[in-house]
Tab-separated table of C-alpha atoms and ligand atoms in Angstrom:
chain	number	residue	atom	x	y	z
A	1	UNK	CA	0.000	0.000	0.000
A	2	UNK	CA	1.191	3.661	-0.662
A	3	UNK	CA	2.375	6.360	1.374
A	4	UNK	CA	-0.828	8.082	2.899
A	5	UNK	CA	-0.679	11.860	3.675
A	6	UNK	CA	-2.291	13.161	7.079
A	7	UNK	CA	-3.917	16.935	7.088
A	8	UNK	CA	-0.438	18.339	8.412
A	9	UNK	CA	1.122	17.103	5.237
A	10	UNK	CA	3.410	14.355	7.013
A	11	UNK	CA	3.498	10.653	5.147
A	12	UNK	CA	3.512	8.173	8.099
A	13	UNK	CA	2.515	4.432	7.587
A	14	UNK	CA	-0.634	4.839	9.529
A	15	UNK	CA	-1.714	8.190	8.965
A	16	UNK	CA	-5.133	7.373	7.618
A	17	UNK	CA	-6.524	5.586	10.872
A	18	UNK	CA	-4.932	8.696	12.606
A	19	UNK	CA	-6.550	10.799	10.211
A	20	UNK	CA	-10.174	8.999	11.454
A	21	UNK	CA	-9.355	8.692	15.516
A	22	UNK	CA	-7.940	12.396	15.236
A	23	UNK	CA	-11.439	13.500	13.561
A	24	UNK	CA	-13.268	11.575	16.366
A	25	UNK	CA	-11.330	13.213	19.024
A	26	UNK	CA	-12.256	16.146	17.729
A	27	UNK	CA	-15.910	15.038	17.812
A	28	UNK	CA	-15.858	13.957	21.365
A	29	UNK	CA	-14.185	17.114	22.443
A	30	UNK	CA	-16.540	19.716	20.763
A	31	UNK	CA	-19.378	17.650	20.129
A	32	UNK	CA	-19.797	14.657	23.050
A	33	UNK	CA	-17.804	16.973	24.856
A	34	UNK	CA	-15.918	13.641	26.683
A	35	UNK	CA	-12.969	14.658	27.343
A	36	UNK	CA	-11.804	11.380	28.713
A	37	UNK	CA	-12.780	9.781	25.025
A	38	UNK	CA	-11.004	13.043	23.494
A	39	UNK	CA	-7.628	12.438	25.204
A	40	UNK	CA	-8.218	8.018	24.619
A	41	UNK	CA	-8.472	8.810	20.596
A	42	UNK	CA	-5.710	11.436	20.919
A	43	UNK	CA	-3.327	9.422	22.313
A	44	UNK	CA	-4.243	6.357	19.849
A	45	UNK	CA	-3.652	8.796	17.109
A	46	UNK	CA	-0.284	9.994	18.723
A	47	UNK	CA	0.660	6.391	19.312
A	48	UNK	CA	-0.150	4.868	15.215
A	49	UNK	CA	1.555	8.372	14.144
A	50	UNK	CA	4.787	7.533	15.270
A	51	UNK	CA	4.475	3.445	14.671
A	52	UNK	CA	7.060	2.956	11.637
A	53	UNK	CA	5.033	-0.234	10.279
A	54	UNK	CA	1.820	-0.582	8.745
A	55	UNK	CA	-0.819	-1.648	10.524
A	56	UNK	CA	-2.919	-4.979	9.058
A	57	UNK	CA	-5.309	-5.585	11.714
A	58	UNK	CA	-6.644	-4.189	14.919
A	59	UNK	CA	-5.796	-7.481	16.765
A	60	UNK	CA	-1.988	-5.994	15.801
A	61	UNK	CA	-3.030	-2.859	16.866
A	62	UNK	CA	-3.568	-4.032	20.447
A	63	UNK	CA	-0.025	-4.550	21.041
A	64	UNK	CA	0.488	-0.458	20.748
A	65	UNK	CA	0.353	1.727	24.255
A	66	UNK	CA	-2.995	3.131	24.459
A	67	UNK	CA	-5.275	0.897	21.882
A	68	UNK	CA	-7.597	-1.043	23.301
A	69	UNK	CA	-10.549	-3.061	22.112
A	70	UNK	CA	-13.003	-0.251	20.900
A	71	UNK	CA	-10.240	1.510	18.933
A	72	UNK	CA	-8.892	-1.703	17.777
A	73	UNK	CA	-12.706	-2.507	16.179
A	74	UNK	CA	-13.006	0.859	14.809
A	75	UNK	CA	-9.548	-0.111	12.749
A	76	UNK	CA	-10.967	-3.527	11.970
A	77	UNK	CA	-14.086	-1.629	10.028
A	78	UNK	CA	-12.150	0.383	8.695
A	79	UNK	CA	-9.958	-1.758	7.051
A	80	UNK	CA	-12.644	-4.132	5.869
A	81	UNK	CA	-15.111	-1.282	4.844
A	82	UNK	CA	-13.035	1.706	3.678
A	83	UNK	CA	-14.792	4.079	5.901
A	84	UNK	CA	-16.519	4.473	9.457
A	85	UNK	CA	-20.210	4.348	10.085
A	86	UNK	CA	-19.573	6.370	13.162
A	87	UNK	CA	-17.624	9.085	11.128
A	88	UNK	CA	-20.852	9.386	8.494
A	89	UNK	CA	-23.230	9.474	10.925
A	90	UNK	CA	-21.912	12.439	12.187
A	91	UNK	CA	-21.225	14.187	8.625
A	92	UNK	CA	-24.929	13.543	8.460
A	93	UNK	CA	-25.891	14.928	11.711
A	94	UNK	CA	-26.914	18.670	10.930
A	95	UNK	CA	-26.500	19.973	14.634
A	96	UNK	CA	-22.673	18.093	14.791
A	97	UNK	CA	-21.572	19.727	11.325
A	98	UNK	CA	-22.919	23.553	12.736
A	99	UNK	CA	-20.752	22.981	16.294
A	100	UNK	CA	-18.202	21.474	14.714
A	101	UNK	CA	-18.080	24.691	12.079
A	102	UNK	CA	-18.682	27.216	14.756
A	103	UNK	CA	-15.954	26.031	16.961
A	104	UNK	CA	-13.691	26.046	14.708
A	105	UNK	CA	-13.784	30.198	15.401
A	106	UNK	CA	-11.307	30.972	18.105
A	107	UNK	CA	-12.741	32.246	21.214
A	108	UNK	CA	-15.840	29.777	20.586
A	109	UNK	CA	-15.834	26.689	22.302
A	110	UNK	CA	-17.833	23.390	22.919
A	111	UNK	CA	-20.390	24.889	25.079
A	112	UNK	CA	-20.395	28.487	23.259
A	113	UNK	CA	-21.077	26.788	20.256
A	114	UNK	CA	-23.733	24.033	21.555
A	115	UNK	CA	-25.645	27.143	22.811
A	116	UNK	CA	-25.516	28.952	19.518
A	117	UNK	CA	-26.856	25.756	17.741
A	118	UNK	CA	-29.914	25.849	20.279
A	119	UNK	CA	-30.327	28.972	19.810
A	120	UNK	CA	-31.114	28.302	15.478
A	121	UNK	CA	-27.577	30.083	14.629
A	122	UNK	CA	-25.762	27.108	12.420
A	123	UNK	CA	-23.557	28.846	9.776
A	124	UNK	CA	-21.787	31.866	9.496
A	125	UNK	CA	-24.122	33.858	7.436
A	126	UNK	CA	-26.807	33.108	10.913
A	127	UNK	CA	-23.940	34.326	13.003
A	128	UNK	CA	-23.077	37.779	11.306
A	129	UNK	CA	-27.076	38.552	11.741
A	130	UNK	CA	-26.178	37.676	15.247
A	131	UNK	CA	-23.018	39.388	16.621
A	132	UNK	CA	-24.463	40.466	19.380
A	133	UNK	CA	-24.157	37.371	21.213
A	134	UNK	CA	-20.599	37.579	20.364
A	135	UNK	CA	-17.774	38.996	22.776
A	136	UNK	CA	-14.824	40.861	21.263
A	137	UNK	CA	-12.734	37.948	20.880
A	138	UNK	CA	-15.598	36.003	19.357
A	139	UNK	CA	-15.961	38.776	16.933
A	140	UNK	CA	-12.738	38.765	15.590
A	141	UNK	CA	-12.833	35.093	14.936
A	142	UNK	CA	-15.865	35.681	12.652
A	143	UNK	CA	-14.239	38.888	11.337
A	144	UNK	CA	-10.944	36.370	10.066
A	145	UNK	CA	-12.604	33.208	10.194
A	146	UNK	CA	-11.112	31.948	6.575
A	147	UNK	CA	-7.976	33.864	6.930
A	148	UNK	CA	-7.449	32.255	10.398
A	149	UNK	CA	-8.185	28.273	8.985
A	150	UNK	CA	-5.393	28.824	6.561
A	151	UNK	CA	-1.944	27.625	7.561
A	152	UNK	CA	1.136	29.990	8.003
A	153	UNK	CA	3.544	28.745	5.969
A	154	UNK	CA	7.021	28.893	7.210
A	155	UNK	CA	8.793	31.274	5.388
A	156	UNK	CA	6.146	33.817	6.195
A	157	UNK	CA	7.098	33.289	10.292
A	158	UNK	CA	10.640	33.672	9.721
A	159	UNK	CA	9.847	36.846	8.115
A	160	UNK	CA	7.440	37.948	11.105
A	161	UNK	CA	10.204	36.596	13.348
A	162	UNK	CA	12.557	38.844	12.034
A	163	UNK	CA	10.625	42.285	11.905
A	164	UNK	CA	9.718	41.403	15.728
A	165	UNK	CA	12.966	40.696	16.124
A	166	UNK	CA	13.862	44.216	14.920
A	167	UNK	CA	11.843	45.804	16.948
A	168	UNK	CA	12.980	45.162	20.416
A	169	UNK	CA	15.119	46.333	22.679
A	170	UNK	CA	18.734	44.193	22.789
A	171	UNK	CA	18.536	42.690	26.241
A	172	UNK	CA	15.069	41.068	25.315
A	173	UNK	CA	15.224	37.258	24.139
A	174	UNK	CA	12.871	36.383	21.961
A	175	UNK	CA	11.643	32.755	20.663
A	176	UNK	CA	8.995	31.605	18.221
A	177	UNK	CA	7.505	28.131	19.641
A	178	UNK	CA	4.637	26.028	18.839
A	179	UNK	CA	4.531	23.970	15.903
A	180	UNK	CA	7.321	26.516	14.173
A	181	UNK	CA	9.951	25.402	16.671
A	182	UNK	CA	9.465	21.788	16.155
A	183	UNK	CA	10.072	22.441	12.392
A	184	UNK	CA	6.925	22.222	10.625
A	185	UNK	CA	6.637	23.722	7.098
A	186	UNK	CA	3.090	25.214	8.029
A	187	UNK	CA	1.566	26.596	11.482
A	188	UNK	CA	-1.938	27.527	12.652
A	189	UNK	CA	-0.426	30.294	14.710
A	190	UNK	CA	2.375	32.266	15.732
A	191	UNK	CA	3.378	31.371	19.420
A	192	UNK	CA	6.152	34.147	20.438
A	193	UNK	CA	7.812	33.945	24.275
A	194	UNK	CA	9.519	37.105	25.457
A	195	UNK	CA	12.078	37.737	28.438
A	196	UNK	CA	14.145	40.744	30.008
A	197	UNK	CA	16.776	39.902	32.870
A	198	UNK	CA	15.687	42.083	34.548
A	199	UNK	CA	12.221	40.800	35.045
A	200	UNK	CA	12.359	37.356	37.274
A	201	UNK	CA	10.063	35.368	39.375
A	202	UNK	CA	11.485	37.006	43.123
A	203	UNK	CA	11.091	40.596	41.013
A	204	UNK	CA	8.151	40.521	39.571
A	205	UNK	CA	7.307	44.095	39.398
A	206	UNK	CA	9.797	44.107	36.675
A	207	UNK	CA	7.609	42.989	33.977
A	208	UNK	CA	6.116	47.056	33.629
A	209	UNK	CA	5.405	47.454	30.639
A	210	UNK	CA	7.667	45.458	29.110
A	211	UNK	CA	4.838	43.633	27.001
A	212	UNK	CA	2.996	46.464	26.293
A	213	UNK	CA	5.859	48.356	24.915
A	214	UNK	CA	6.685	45.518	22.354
A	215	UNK	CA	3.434	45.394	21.269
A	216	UNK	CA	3.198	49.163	21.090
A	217	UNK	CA	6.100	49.403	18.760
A	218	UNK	CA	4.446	46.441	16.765
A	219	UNK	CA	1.146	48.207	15.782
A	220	UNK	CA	3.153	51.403	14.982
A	221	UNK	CA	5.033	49.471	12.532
A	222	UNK	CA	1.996	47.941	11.174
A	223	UNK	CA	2.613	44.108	12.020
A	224	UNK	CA	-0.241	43.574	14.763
A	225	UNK	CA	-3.266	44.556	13.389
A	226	UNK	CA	-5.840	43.493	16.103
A	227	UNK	CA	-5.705	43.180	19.998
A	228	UNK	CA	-7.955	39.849	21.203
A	229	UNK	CA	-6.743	40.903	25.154
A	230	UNK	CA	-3.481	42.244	26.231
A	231	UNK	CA	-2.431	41.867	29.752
A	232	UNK	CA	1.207	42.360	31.224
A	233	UNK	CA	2.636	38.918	30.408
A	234	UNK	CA	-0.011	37.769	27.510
A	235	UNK	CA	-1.113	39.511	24.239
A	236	UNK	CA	-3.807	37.765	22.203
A	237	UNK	CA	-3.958	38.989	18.471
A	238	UNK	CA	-3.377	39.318	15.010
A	239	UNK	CA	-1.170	40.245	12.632
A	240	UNK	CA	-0.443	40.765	8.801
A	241	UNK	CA	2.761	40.964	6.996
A	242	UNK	CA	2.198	43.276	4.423
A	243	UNK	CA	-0.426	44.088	2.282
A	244	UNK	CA	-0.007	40.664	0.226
A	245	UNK	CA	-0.428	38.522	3.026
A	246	UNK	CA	-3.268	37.424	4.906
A	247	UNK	CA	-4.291	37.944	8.989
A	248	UNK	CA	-2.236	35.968	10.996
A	249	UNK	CA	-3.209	34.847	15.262
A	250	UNK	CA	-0.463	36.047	16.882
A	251	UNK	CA	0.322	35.214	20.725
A	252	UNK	CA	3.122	36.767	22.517
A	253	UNK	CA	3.687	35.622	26.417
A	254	UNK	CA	6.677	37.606	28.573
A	255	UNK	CA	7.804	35.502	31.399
A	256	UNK	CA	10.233	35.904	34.155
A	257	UNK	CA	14.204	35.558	33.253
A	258	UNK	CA	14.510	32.401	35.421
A	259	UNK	CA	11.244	30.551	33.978
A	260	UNK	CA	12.410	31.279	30.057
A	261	UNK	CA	13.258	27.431	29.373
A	262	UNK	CA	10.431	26.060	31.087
A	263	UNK	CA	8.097	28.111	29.521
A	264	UNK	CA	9.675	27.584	25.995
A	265	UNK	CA	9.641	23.970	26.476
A	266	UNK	CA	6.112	24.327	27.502
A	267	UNK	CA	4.824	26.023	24.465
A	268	UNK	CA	7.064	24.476	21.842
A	269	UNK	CA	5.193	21.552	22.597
A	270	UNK	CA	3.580	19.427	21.068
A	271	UNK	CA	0.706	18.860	23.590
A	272	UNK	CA	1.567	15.308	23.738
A	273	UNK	CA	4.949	15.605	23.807
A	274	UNK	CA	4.675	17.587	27.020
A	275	UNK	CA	1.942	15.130	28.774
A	276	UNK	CA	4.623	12.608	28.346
A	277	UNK	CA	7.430	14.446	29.656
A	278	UNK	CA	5.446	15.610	32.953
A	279	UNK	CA	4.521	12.051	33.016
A	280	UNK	CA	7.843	11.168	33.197
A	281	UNK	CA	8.649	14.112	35.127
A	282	UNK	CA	5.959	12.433	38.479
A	283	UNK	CA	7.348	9.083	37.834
A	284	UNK	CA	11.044	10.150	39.064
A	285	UNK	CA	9.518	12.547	41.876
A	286	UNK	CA	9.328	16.036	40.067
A	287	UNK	CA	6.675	18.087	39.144
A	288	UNK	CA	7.049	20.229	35.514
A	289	UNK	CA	4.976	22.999	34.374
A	290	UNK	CA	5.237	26.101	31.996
A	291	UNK	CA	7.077	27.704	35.140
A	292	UNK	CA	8.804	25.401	36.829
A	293	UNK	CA	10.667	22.026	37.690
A	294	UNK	CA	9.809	21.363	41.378
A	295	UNK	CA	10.880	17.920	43.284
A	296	UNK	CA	7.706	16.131	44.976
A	297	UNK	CA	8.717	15.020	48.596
A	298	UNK	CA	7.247	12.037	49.991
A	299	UNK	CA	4.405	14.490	51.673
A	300	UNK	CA	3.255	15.107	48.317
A	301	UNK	CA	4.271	19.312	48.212
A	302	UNK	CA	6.888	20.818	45.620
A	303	UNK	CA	9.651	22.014	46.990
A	304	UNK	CA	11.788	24.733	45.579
A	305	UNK	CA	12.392	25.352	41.517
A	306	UNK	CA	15.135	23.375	40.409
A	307	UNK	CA	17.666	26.131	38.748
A	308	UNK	CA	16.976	25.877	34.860
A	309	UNK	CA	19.409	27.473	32.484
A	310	UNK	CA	18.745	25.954	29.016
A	311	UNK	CA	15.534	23.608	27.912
A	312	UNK	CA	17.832	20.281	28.043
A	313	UNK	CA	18.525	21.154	31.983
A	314	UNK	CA	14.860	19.797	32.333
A	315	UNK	CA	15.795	16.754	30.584
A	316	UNK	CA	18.936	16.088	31.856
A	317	UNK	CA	16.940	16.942	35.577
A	318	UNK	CA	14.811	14.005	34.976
A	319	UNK	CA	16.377	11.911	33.203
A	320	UNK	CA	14.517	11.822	29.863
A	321	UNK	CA	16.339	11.428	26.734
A	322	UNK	CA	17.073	15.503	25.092
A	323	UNK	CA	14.933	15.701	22.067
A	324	UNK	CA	15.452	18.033	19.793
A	325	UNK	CA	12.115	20.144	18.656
A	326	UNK	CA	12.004	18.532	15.447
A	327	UNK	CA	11.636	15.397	17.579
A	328	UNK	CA	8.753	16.315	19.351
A	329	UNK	CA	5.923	15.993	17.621
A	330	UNK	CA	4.429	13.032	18.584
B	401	LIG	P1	-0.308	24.749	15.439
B	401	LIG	O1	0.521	24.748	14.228
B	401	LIG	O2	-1.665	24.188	15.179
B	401	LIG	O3	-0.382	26.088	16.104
B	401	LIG	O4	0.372	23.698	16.452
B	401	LIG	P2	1.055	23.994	17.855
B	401	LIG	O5	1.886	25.219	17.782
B	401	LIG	O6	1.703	22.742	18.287
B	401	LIG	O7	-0.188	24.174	18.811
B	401	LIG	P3	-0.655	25.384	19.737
B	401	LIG	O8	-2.098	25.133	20.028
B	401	LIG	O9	-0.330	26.704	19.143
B	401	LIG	O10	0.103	25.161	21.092
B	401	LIG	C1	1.486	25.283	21.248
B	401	LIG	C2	1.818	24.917	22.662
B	401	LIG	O11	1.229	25.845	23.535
B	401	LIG	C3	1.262	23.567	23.055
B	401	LIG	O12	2.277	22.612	23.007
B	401	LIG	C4	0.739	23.724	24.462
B	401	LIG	O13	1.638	23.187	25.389
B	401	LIG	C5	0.649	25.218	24.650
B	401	LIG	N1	-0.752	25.690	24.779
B	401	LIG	C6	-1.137	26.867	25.334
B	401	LIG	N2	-2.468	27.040	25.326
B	401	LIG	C7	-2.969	25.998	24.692
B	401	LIG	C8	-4.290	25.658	24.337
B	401	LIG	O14	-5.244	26.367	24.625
B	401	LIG	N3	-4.452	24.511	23.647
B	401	LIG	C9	-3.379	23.739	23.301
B	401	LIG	N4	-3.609	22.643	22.598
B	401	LIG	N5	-2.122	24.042	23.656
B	401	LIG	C10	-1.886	25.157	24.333
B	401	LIG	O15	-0.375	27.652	25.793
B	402	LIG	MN1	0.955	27.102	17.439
B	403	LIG	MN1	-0.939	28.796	19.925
């Protein structure tokens, strides 16, 4: 059988059945709204996306971490039959296709999105006779709604890298995480961390208006082009490249000097990646977060940071093999 390509362009071996228990994650999270089913399908997706060998039954699919007997069915049909009855019973189920399509505008979720359906309002055209049940973040997910479902391709976030780059002052440190980071040719986002040295966890009054500036002097150059919610350590936006290019999400986080690695290893991701390295992290008695790396003492309560000074400190910490970010995307 041939290569088989999955929605984020990468040919794996398996990537159709991941294709199908990805879709019905998505289903259970936004739809079913189980989010113990979401995070079972997620990590049976996660699990046949990095399996090197085709897959010829679900009785093989057992053996894999994380498939049981449901999922292994679900690959039996769909091997036999081509296709998932599941899968078109919810392509045919009106009210699942309008919350899948609303949630798919950010700052609408599962139960934003269930309500709107209630409420009659099922496609977008509904929705723009209906803003006023929107909030401002809401809004500008309608407002960029097809701009925002196309992928960033990577050339375009170097380029955005750079001009932010330009514009800020030398001592801050700047990296672009998220999918970018771990190499992808495309992104759904643009996931920028900021830090000053001067700004750190024991001086926290530090951060000013550190965040505020940068974005400041990124809407006077033109790059951000809408504020979602800005905060001290967390804009939520957009931003366009020049007049060719389309409206890009753009999040940019500022955290404290001593929490930089954690925080980049945090949002480089992926998701998965990071469940299994905090997994790890409890196993050997530590507890990892987008902050910190704390040891767990027998009573059960961190105890002090452990002193981070590059991402591979956190491996090294816990003893989990350093992967690069293009290895982390599991
Ligand atoms: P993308 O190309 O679709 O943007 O892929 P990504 O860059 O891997 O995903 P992301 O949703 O932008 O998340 C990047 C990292 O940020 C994740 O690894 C996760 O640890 C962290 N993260 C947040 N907030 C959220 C959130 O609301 N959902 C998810 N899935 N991850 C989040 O900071
Ligand atoms: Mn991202
Ligand atoms: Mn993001």
């Amino acid at each position: 059988m041939g290569k088989r390509k999955t929605p984020s362009g990468e040919e794996t071996p398996n990537s159709d059945f991941c294709d199908f228990l990805s879709e019905l994650a998505e289903y259970e999270k936004n739809i079913s709204r189980n989010i113990h089913k979401y995070n079972a399908y997620r990590k049976a997706a996660s699990v046949l996306a990095s399996h090197p060998i085709r897959i010829k039954s679900g009785e093989e699919s057992k053996k894999l971490n994380g498939i049981g007997e449901k999922i292994a069915k679900k690959i039996d049909e769909f091997l036999q039959t081509g296709k998932l009855q599941k899968l078109d019973n919810i392509h045919n189920d009106s009210k699942s296709t309008a919350i899948n399509l609303l949630t798919q505008i950010t700052g609408i979720g599962p139960a934003k999105a269930q309500n709107l359906v209630n409420e009659g309002i099922t496609t977008l055209e509904e929705l723009e006779k209906h803003k006023n049940k929107l909030n401002h973040h809401q809004l500008i997910g309608l407002k960029y709604y097809h701009d925002f479902k196309e992928k960033i391709p990577r050339d375009e976030i170097k380029k955005i890298e750079n001009l932010i780059r330009s514009h800020l002052e030398p001592q801050i440190q700047l990296t672009i995480c998220g999918s970018y980071r771990r190499g992808k040719q495309q992104s759904g986002d643009i996931d920028a961390l900021i830090t000053h040295p001067n700004y750190t966890s024991s001086q926290p009054k530090k951060k000013q208006n550190i965040l505020k500036n940068v974005v400041a002097a990124l809407q006077n150059c033109g790059l951000i082009t809408e504020t979602i919610s800005l905060g001290d350590t967390k804009f939520m936006g957009a931003c366009k490249l020049n007049q060719d290019s389309i409206t890009r999400r753009l999040d940019i986080r500022l955290t404290p000097y001593d929490q930089y690695f954690c925080a980049v290893l945090y949002f480089t991701g992926s998701d998965m990646f990071n469940k299994e390295m905090r997994a790890h992290a409890l196993d050997v008695g530590f507890t990892l977060n987008e902050y910190t790396l704390r040891p767990v003492g027998s009573t059960g309560v961190p105890g002090e940071p452990v002193e981070i000074h590059s991402e591979k400190d956190v491996f090294d910490c816990i003893g989990f093999p350093y992967k690069e970010p293009e290895d982390r995307n599991k």
